[in-house]
PDB file of C-alpha atoms in Angstrom:
ATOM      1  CA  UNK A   2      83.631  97.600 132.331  1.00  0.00           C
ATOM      2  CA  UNK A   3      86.633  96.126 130.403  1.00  0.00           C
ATOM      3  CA  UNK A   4      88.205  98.807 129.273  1.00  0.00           C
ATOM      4  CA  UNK A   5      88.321 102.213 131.037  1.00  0.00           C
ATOM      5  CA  UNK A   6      88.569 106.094 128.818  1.00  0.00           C
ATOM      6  CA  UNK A   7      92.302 106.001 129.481  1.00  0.00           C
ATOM      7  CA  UNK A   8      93.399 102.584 127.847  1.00  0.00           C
ATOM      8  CA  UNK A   9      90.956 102.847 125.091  1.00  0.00           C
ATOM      9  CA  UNK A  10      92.756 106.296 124.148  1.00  0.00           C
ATOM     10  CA  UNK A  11      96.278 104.751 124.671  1.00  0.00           C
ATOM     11  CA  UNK A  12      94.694 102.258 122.229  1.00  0.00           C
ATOM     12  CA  UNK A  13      93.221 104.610 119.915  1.00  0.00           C
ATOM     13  CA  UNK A  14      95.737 107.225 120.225  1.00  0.00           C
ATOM     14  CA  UNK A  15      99.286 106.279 121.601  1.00  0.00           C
ATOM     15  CA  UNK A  16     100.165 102.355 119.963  1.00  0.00           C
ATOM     16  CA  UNK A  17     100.354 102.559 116.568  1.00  0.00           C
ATOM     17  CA  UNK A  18      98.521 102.530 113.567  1.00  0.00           C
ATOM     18  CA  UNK A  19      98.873  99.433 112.057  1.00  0.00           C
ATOM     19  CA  UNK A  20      95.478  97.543 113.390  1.00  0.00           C
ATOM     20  CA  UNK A  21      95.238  93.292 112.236  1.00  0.00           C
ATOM     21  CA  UNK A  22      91.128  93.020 111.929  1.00  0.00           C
ATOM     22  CA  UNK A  23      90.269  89.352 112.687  1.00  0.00           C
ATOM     23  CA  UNK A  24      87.503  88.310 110.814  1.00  0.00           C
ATOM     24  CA  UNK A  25      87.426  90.763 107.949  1.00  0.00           C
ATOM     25  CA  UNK A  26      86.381  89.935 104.663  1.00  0.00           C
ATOM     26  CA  UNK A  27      84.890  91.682 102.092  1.00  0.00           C
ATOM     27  CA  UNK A  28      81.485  90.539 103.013  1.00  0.00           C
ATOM     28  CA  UNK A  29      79.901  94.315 102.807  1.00  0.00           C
ATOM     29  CA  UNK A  30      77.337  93.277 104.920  1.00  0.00           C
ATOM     30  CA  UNK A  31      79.335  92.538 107.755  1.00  0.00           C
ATOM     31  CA  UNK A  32      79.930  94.913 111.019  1.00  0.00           C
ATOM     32  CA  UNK A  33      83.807  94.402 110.533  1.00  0.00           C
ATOM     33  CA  UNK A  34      83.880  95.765 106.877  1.00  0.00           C
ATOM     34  CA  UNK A  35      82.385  99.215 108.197  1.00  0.00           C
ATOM     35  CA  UNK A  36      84.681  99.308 110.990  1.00  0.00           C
ATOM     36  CA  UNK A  37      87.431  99.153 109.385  1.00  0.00           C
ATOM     37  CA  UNK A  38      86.791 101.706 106.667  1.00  0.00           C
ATOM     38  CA  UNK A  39      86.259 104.269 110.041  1.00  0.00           C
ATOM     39  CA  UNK A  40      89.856 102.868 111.392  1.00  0.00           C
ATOM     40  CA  UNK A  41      91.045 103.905 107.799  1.00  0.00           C
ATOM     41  CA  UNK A  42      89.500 107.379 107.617  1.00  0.00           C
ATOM     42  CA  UNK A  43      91.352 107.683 111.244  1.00  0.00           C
ATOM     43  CA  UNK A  44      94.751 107.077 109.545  1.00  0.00           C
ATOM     44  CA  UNK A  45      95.212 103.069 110.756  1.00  0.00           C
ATOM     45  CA  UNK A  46      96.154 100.620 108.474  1.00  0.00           C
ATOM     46  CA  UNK A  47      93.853  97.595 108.635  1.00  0.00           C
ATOM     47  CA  UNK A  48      95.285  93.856 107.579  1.00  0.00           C
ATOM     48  CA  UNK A  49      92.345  91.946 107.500  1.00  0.00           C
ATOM     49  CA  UNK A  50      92.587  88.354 108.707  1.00  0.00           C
ATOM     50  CA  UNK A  51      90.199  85.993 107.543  1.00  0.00           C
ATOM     51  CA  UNK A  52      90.581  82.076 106.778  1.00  0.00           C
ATOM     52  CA  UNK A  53      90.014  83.680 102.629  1.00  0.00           C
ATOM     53  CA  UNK A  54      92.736  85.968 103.227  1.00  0.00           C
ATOM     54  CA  UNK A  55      90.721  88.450 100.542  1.00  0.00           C
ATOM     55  CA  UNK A  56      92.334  91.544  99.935  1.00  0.00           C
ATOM     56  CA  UNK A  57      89.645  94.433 101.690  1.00  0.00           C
ATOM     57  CA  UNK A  58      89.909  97.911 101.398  1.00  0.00           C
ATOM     58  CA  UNK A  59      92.772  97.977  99.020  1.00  0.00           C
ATOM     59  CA  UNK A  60      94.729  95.873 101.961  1.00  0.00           C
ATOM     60  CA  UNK A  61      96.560  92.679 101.282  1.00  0.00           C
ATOM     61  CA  UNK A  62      94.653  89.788 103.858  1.00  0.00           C
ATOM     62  CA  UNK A  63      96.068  86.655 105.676  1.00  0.00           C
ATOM     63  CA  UNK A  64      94.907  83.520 106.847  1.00  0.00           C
ATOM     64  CA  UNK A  65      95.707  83.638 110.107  1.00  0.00           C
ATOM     65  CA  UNK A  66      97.585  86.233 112.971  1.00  0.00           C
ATOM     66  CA  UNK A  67     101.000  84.062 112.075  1.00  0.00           C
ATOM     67  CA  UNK A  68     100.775  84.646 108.642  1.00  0.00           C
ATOM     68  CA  UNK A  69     101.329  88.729 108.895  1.00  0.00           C
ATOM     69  CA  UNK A  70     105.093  89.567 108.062  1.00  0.00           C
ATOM     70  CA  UNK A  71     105.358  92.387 110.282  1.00  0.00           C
ATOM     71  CA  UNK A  72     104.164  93.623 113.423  1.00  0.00           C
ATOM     72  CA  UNK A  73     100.738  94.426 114.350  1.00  0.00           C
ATOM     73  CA  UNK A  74      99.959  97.150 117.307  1.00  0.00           C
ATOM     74  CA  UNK A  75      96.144  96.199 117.707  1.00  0.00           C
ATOM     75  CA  UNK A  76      94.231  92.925 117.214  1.00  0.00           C
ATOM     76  CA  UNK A  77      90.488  93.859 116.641  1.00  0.00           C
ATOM     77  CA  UNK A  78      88.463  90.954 116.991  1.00  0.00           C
ATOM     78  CA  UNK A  79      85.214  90.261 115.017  1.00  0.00           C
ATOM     79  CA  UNK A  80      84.641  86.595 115.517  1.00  0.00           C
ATOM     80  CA  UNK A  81      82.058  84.131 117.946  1.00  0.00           C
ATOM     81  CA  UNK A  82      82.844  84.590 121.325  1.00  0.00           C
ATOM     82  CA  UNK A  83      83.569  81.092 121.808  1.00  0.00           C
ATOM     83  CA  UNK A  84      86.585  81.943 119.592  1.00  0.00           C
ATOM     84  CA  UNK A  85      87.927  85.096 120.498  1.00  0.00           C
ATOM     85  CA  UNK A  86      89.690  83.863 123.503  1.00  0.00           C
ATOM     86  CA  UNK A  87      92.023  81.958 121.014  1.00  0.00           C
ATOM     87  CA  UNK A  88      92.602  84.564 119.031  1.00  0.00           C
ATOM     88  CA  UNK A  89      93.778  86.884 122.076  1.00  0.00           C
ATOM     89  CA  UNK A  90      96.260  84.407 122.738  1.00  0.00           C
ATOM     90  CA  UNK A  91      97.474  84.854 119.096  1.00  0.00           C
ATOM     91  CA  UNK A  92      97.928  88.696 119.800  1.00  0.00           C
ATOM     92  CA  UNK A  93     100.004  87.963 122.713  1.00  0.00           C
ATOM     93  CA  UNK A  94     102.186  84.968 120.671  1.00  0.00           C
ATOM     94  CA  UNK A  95     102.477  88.179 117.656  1.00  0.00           C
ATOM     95  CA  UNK A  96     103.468  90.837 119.878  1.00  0.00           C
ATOM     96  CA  UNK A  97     100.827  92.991 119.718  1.00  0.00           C
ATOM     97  CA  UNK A  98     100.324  95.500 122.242  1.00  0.00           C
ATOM     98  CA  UNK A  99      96.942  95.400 122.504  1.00  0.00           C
ATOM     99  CA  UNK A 100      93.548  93.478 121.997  1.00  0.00           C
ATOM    100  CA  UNK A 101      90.160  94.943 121.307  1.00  0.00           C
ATOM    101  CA  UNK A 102      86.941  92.685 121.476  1.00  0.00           C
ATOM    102  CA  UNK A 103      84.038  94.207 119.884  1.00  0.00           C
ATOM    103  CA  UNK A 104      80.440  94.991 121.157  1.00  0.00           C
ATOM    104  CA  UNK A 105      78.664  91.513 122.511  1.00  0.00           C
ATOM    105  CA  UNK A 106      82.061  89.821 122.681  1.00  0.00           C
ATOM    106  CA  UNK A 107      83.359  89.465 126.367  1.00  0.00           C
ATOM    107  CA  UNK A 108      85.766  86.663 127.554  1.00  0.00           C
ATOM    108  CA  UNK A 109      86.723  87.645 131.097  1.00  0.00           C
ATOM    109  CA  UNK A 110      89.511  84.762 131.297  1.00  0.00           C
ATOM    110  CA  UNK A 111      90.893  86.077 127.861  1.00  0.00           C
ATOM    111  CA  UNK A 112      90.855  89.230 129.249  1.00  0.00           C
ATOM    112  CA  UNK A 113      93.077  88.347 132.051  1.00  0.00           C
ATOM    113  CA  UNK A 114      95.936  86.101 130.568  1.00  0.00           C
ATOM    114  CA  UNK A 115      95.965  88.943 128.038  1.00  0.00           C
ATOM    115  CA  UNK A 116      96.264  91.952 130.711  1.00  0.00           C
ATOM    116  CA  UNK A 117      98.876  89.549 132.308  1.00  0.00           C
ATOM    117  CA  UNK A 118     100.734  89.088 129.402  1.00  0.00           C
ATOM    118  CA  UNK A 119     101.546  92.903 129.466  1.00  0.00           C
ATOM    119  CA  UNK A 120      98.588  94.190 126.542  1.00  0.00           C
ATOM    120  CA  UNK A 121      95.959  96.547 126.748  1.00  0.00           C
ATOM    121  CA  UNK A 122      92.442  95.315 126.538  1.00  0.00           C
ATOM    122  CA  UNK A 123      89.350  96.624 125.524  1.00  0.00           C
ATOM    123  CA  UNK A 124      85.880  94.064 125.619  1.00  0.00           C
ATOM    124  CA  UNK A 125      82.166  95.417 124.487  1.00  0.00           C
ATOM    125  CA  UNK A 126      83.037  98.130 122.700  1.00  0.00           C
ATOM    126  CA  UNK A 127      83.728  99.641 119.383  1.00  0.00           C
ATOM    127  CA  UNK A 128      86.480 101.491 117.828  1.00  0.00           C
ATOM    128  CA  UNK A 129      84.489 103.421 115.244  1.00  0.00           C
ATOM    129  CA  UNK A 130      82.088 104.549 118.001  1.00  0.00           C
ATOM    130  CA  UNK A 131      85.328 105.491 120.176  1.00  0.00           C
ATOM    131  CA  UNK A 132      87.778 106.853 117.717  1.00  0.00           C
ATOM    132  CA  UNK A 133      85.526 109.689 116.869  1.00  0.00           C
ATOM    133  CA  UNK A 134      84.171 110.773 120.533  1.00  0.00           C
ATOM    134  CA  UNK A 135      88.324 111.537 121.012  1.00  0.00           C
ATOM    135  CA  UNK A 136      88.173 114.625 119.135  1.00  0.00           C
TER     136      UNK A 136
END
């Protein structure tokens, strides 16, 4: 289990609000673009980041982690597992304080140099299935 009920509601709860969604575009169809309208009904702010960099739920999007002029608390990740382990690496190089890999996506190395680096880390799970079961 990669992420126990204590960091997921320091996550969810206790890091801030402001949540960079890797992988969102306005693609409807997409798992991302339903998670992040639940983040936004929980009072986060999403930025989606997606090579397009489309604006998505009235949110301004970037290319890339790098290109976000402010901070970022969480890095949700909605991409191929064979890439997400980059992107947590990104998270740490931004600052963020935390790094949440979403159902089907687990990268136990990433996981490590990203617990190492100091952040919170969540793997096979969901946000919009957590957020809710906090009361």
């Amino acid at each position: 289990m990669y992420g126990d009920e204590a960091t997921i509601r320091r996550i969810l709860t206790g890091l801030g609000d402001t949540w960079a969604v890797v992988g969102l575009s306005g693609n409807r169809g997409r798992a991302a673009y339903g998670v992040a309208q639940v983040l936004q009904r929980y009072g986060k702010r999403i930025v989606p980041v997606h090579p397009k960099a489309e604006t998505v739920h009235g949110e301004q999007g970037y290319a890339s982690l790098s290109d976000i002029p402010f901070e970022v608390d969480v890095v949700d990740v909605f991409v191929n597992g064979d890439l997400a382990g980059a992107v947590a690496d990104e998270a740490v190089t931004k600052g963020a304080g935390a790094v949440w890999f979403q159902l089907g996506v687990v990268d136990e190395a990433a996981y490590e140099r990203t617990r190492m680096a100091g952040l919170d880390m969540v793997m096979d799970r969901c946000p919009a299935i957590e957020i809710p079961r906090l009361g």
